[in-house]
mmCIF file of C-alpha atoms in Angstrom:
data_model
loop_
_atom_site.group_PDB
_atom_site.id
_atom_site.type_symbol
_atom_site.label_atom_id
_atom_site.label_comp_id
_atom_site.label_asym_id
_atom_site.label_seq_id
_atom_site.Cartn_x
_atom_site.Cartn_y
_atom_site.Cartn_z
ATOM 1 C CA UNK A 1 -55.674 -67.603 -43.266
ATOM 2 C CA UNK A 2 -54.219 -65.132 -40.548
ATOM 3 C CA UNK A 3 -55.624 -67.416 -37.619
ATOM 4 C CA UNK A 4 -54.367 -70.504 -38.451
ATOM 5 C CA UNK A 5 -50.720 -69.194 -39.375
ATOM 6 C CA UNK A 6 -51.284 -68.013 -35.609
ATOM 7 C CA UNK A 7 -52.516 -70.729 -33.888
ATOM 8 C CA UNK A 8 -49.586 -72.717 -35.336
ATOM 9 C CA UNK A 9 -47.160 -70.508 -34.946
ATOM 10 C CA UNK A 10 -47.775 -68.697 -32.013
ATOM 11 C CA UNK A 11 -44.684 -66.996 -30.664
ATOM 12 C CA UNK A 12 -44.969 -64.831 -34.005
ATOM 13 C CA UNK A 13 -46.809 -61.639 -33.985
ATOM 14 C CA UNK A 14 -48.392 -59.964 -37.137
ATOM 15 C CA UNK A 15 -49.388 -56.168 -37.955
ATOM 16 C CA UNK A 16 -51.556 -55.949 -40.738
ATOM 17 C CA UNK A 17 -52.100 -52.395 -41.772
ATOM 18 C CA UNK A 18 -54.817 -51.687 -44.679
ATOM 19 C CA UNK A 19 -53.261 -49.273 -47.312
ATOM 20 C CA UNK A 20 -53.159 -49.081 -50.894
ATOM 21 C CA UNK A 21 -50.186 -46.123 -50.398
ATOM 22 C CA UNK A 22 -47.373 -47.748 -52.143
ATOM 23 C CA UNK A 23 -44.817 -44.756 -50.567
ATOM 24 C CA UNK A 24 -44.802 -46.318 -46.973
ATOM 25 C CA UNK A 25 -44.394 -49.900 -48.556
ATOM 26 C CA UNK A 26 -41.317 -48.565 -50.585
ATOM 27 C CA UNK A 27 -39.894 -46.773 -47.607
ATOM 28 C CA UNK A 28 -39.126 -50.093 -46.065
ATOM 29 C CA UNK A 29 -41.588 -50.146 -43.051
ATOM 30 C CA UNK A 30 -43.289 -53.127 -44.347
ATOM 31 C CA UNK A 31 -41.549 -56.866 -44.763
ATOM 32 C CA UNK A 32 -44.450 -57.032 -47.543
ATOM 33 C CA UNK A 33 -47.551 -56.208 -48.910
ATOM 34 C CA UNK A 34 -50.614 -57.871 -50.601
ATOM 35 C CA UNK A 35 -51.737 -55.720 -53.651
ATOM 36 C CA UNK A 36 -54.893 -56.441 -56.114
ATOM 37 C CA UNK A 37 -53.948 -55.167 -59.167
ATOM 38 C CA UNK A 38 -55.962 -55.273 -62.796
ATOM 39 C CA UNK A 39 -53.702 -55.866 -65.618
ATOM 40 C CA UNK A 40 -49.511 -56.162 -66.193
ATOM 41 C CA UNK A 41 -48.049 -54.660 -62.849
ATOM 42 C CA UNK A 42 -45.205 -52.038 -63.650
ATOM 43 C CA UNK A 43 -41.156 -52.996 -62.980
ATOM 44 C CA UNK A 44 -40.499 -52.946 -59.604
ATOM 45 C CA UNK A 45 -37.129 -53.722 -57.691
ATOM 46 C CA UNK A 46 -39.932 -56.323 -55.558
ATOM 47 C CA UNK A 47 -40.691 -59.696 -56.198
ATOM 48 C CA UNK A 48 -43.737 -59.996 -57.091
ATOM 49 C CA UNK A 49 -45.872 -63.520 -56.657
ATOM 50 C CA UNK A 50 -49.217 -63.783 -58.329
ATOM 51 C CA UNK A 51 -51.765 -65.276 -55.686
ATOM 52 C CA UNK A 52 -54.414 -65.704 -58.085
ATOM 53 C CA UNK A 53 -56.946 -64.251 -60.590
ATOM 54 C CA UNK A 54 -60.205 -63.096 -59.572
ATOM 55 C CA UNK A 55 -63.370 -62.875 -61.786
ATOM 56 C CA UNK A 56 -65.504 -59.958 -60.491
ATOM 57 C CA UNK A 57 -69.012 -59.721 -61.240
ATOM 58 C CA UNK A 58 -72.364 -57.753 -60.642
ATOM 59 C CA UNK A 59 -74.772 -59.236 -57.833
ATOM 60 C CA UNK A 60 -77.463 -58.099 -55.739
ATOM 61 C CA UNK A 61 -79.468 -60.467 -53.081
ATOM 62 C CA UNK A 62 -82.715 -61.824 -53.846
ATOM 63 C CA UNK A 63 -84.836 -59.808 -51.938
ATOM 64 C CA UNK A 64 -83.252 -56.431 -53.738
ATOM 65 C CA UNK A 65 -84.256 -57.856 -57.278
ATOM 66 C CA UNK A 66 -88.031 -58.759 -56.135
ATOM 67 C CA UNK A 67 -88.249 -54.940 -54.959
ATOM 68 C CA UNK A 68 -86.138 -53.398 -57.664
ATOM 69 C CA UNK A 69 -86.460 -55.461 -60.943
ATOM 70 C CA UNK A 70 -83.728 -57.646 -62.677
ATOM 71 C CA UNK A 71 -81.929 -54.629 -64.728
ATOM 72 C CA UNK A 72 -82.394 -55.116 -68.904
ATOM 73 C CA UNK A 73 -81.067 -51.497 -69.953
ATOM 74 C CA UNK A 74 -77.994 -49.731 -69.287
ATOM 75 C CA UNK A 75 -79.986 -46.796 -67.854
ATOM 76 C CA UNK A 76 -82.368 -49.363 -65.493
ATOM 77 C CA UNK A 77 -79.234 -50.798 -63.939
ATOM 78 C CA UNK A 78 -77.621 -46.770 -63.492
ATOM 79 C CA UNK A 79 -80.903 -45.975 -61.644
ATOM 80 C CA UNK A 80 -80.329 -48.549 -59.229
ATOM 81 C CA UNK A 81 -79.022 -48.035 -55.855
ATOM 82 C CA UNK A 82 -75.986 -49.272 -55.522
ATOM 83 C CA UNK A 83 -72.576 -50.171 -53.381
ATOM 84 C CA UNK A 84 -69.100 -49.080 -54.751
ATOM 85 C CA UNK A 85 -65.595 -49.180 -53.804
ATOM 86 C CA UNK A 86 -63.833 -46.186 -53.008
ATOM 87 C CA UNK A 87 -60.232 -45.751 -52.823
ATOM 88 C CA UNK A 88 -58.246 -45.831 -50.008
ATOM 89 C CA UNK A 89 -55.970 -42.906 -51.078
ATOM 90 C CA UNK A 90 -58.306 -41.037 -53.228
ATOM 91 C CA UNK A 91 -61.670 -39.446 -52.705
ATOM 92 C CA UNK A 92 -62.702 -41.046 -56.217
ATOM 93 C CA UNK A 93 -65.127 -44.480 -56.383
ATOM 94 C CA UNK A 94 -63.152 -47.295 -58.250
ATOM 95 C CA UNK A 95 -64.367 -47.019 -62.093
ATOM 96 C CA UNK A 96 -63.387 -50.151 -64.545
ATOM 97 C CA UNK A 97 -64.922 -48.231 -67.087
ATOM 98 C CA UNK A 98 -67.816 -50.600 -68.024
ATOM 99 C CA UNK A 99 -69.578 -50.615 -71.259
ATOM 100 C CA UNK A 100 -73.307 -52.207 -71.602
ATOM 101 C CA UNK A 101 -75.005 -52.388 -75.098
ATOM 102 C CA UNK A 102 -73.618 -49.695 -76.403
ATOM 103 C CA UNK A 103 -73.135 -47.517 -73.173
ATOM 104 C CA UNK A 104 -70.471 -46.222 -70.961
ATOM 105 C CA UNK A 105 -71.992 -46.807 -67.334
ATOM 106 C CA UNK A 106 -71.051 -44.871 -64.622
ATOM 107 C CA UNK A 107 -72.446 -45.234 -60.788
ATOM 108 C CA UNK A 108 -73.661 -42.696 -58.024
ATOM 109 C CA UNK A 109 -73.447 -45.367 -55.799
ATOM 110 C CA UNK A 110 -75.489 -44.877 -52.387
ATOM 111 C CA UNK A 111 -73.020 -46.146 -50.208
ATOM 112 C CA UNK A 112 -68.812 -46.150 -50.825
ATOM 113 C CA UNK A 113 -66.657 -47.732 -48.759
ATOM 114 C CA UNK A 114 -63.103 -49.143 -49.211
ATOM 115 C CA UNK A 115 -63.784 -52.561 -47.770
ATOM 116 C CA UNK A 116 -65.068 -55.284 -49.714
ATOM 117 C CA UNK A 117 -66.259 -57.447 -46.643
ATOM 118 C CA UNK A 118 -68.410 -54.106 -46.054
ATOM 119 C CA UNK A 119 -69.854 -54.097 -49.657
ATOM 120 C CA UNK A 120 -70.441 -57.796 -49.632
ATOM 121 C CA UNK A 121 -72.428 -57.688 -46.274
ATOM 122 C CA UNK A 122 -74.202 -53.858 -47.402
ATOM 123 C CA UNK A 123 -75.559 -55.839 -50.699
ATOM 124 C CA UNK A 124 -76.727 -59.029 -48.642
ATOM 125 C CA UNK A 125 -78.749 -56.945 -46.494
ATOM 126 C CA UNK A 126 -80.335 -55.385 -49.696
ATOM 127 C CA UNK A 127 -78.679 -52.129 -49.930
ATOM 128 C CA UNK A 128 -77.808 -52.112 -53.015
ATOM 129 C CA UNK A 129 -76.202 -54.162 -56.002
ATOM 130 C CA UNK A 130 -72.369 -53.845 -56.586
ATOM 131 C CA UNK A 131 -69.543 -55.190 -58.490
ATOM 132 C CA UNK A 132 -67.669 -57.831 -56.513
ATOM 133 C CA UNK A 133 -65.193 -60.389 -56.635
ATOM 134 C CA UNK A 134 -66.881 -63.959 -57.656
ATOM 135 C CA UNK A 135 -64.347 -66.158 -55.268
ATOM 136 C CA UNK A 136 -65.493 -63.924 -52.326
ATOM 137 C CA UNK A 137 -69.510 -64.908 -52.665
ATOM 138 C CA UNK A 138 -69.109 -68.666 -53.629
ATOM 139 C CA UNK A 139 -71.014 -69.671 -51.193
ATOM 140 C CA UNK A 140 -73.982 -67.060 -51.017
ATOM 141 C CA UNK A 141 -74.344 -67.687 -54.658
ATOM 142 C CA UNK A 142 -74.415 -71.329 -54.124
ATOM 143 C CA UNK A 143 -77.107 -70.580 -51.684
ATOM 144 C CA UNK A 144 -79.764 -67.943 -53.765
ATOM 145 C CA UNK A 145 -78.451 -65.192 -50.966
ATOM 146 C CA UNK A 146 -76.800 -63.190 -53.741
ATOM 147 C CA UNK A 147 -77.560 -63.864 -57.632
ATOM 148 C CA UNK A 148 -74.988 -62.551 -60.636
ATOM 149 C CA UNK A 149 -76.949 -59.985 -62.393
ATOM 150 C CA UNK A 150 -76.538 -58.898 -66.014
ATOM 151 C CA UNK A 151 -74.033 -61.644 -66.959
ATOM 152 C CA UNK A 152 -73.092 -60.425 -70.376
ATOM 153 C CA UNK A 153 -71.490 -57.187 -68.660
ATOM 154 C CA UNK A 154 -67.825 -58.086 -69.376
ATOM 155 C CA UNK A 155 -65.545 -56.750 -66.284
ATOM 156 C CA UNK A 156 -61.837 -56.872 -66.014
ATOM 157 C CA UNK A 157 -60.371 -59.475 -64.285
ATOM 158 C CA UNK A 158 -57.778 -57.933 -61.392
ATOM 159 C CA UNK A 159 -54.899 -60.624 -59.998
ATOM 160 C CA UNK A 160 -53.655 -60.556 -56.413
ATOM 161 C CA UNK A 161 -50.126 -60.352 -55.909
ATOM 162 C CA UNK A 162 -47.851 -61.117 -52.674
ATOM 163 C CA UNK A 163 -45.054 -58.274 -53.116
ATOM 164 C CA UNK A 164 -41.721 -57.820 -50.746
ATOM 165 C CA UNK A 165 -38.269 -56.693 -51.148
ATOM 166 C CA UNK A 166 -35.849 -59.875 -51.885
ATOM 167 C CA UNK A 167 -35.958 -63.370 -52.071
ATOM 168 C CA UNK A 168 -32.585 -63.520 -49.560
ATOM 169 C CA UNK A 169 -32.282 -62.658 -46.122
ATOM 170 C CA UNK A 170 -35.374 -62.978 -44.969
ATOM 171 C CA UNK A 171 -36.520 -63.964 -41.604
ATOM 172 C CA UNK A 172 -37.579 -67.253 -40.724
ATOM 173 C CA UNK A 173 -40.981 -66.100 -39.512
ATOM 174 C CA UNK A 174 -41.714 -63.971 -42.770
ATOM 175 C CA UNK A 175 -40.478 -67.196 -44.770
ATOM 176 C CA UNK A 176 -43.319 -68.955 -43.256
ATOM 177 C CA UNK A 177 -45.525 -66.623 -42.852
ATOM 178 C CA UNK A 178 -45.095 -66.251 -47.345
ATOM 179 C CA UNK A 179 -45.616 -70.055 -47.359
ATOM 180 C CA UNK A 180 -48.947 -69.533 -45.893
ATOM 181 C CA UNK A 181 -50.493 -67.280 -47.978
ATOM 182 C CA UNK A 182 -49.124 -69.241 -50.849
ATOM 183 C CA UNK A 183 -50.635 -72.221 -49.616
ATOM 184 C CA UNK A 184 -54.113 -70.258 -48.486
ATOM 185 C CA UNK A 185 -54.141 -68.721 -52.379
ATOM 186 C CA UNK A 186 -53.635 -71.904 -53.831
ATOM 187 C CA UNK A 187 -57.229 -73.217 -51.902
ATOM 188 C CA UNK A 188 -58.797 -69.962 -52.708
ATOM 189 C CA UNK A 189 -57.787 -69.305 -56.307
#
């Protein structure tokens, strides 16, 4: 999305800083900021645009599940290694507080990181299974590279929202540059 607003645009110079601190964003250092976000969002003086909705789901590649087993108990798929996401902000893995027949899982995952681009390409080379967003692996599932384990594993959808300051007075660039990502979500979504 970020190359093509570029290319076509390219007097127009972006600074994308990862950070999931909403104190800088409110402090007015950013023009806006994209936030993932499970559930109602709270009030905020920002105008908030949803992007879109993301199913997330449990996958592993092909090669992981011939070593390891397809998991059929709660306690199988605990004892598996697996990839997590860890907060930016917090030392604490992300926990949507999953519940399999019966049972409250919870993950000591063998690798955390705070990227998802990092967890997707950790579980294709068979480190480990992890819970990631379905829209992000379309094409790997497509392909048999990653298979959606234990379907009936119900996880909470999260939306992704464009967030800035006011609809007035903006400049021209960050008007176009909003377009974009409207347009980009509405292919993704």
């Amino acid at each position: 999305m970020v190359e093509p607003f570029l290319k076509r645009y390219p007097k127009v110079s972006l600074e994308i800083i990862p950070n999931q601190d909403d104190n800088n964003f409110f402090s007015g250092d950013y023009d806006l900021a994209i936030r993932s976000h499970r559930g109602e969002l709270k009030d905020s003086s920002l105008v908030c645009r949803p992007l879109f909705e993301t199913q997330w789901i449990f996958a592993a590649s092909s090669t992981y599940l011939s070593d390891y087993g397809y998991p059929d108990t709660p306690e199988h798929l605990m004892s598996l290694p697996s990839i997590g996401l860890k907060g930016v902000s917090s030392n604490q893995s992300y926990d949507p507080g999953l519940v399999w027949q019966g049972k409250k899982l919870t993950f000591k995952h063998r690798l955390a990181v705070n990227n998802m681009r990092t967890i997707i390409a950790a579980t294709k080379s068979h480190l480990g299974l992890a819970v990631m967003p379905k829209n992000m692996i379309k094409a790997e599932l497509a392909s048999g590279e990653l298979v959606e384990i234990v379907k009936e594993i119900k996880i909470p959808s999260s939306s992704l929202f464009l967030m800035y300051p006011s609809r007035v007075g903006q400049p021209a660039k960050l008007i176009k540059f909003i377009e974009a990502l409207m347009t980009w979500a509405n292919k993704s979504g």
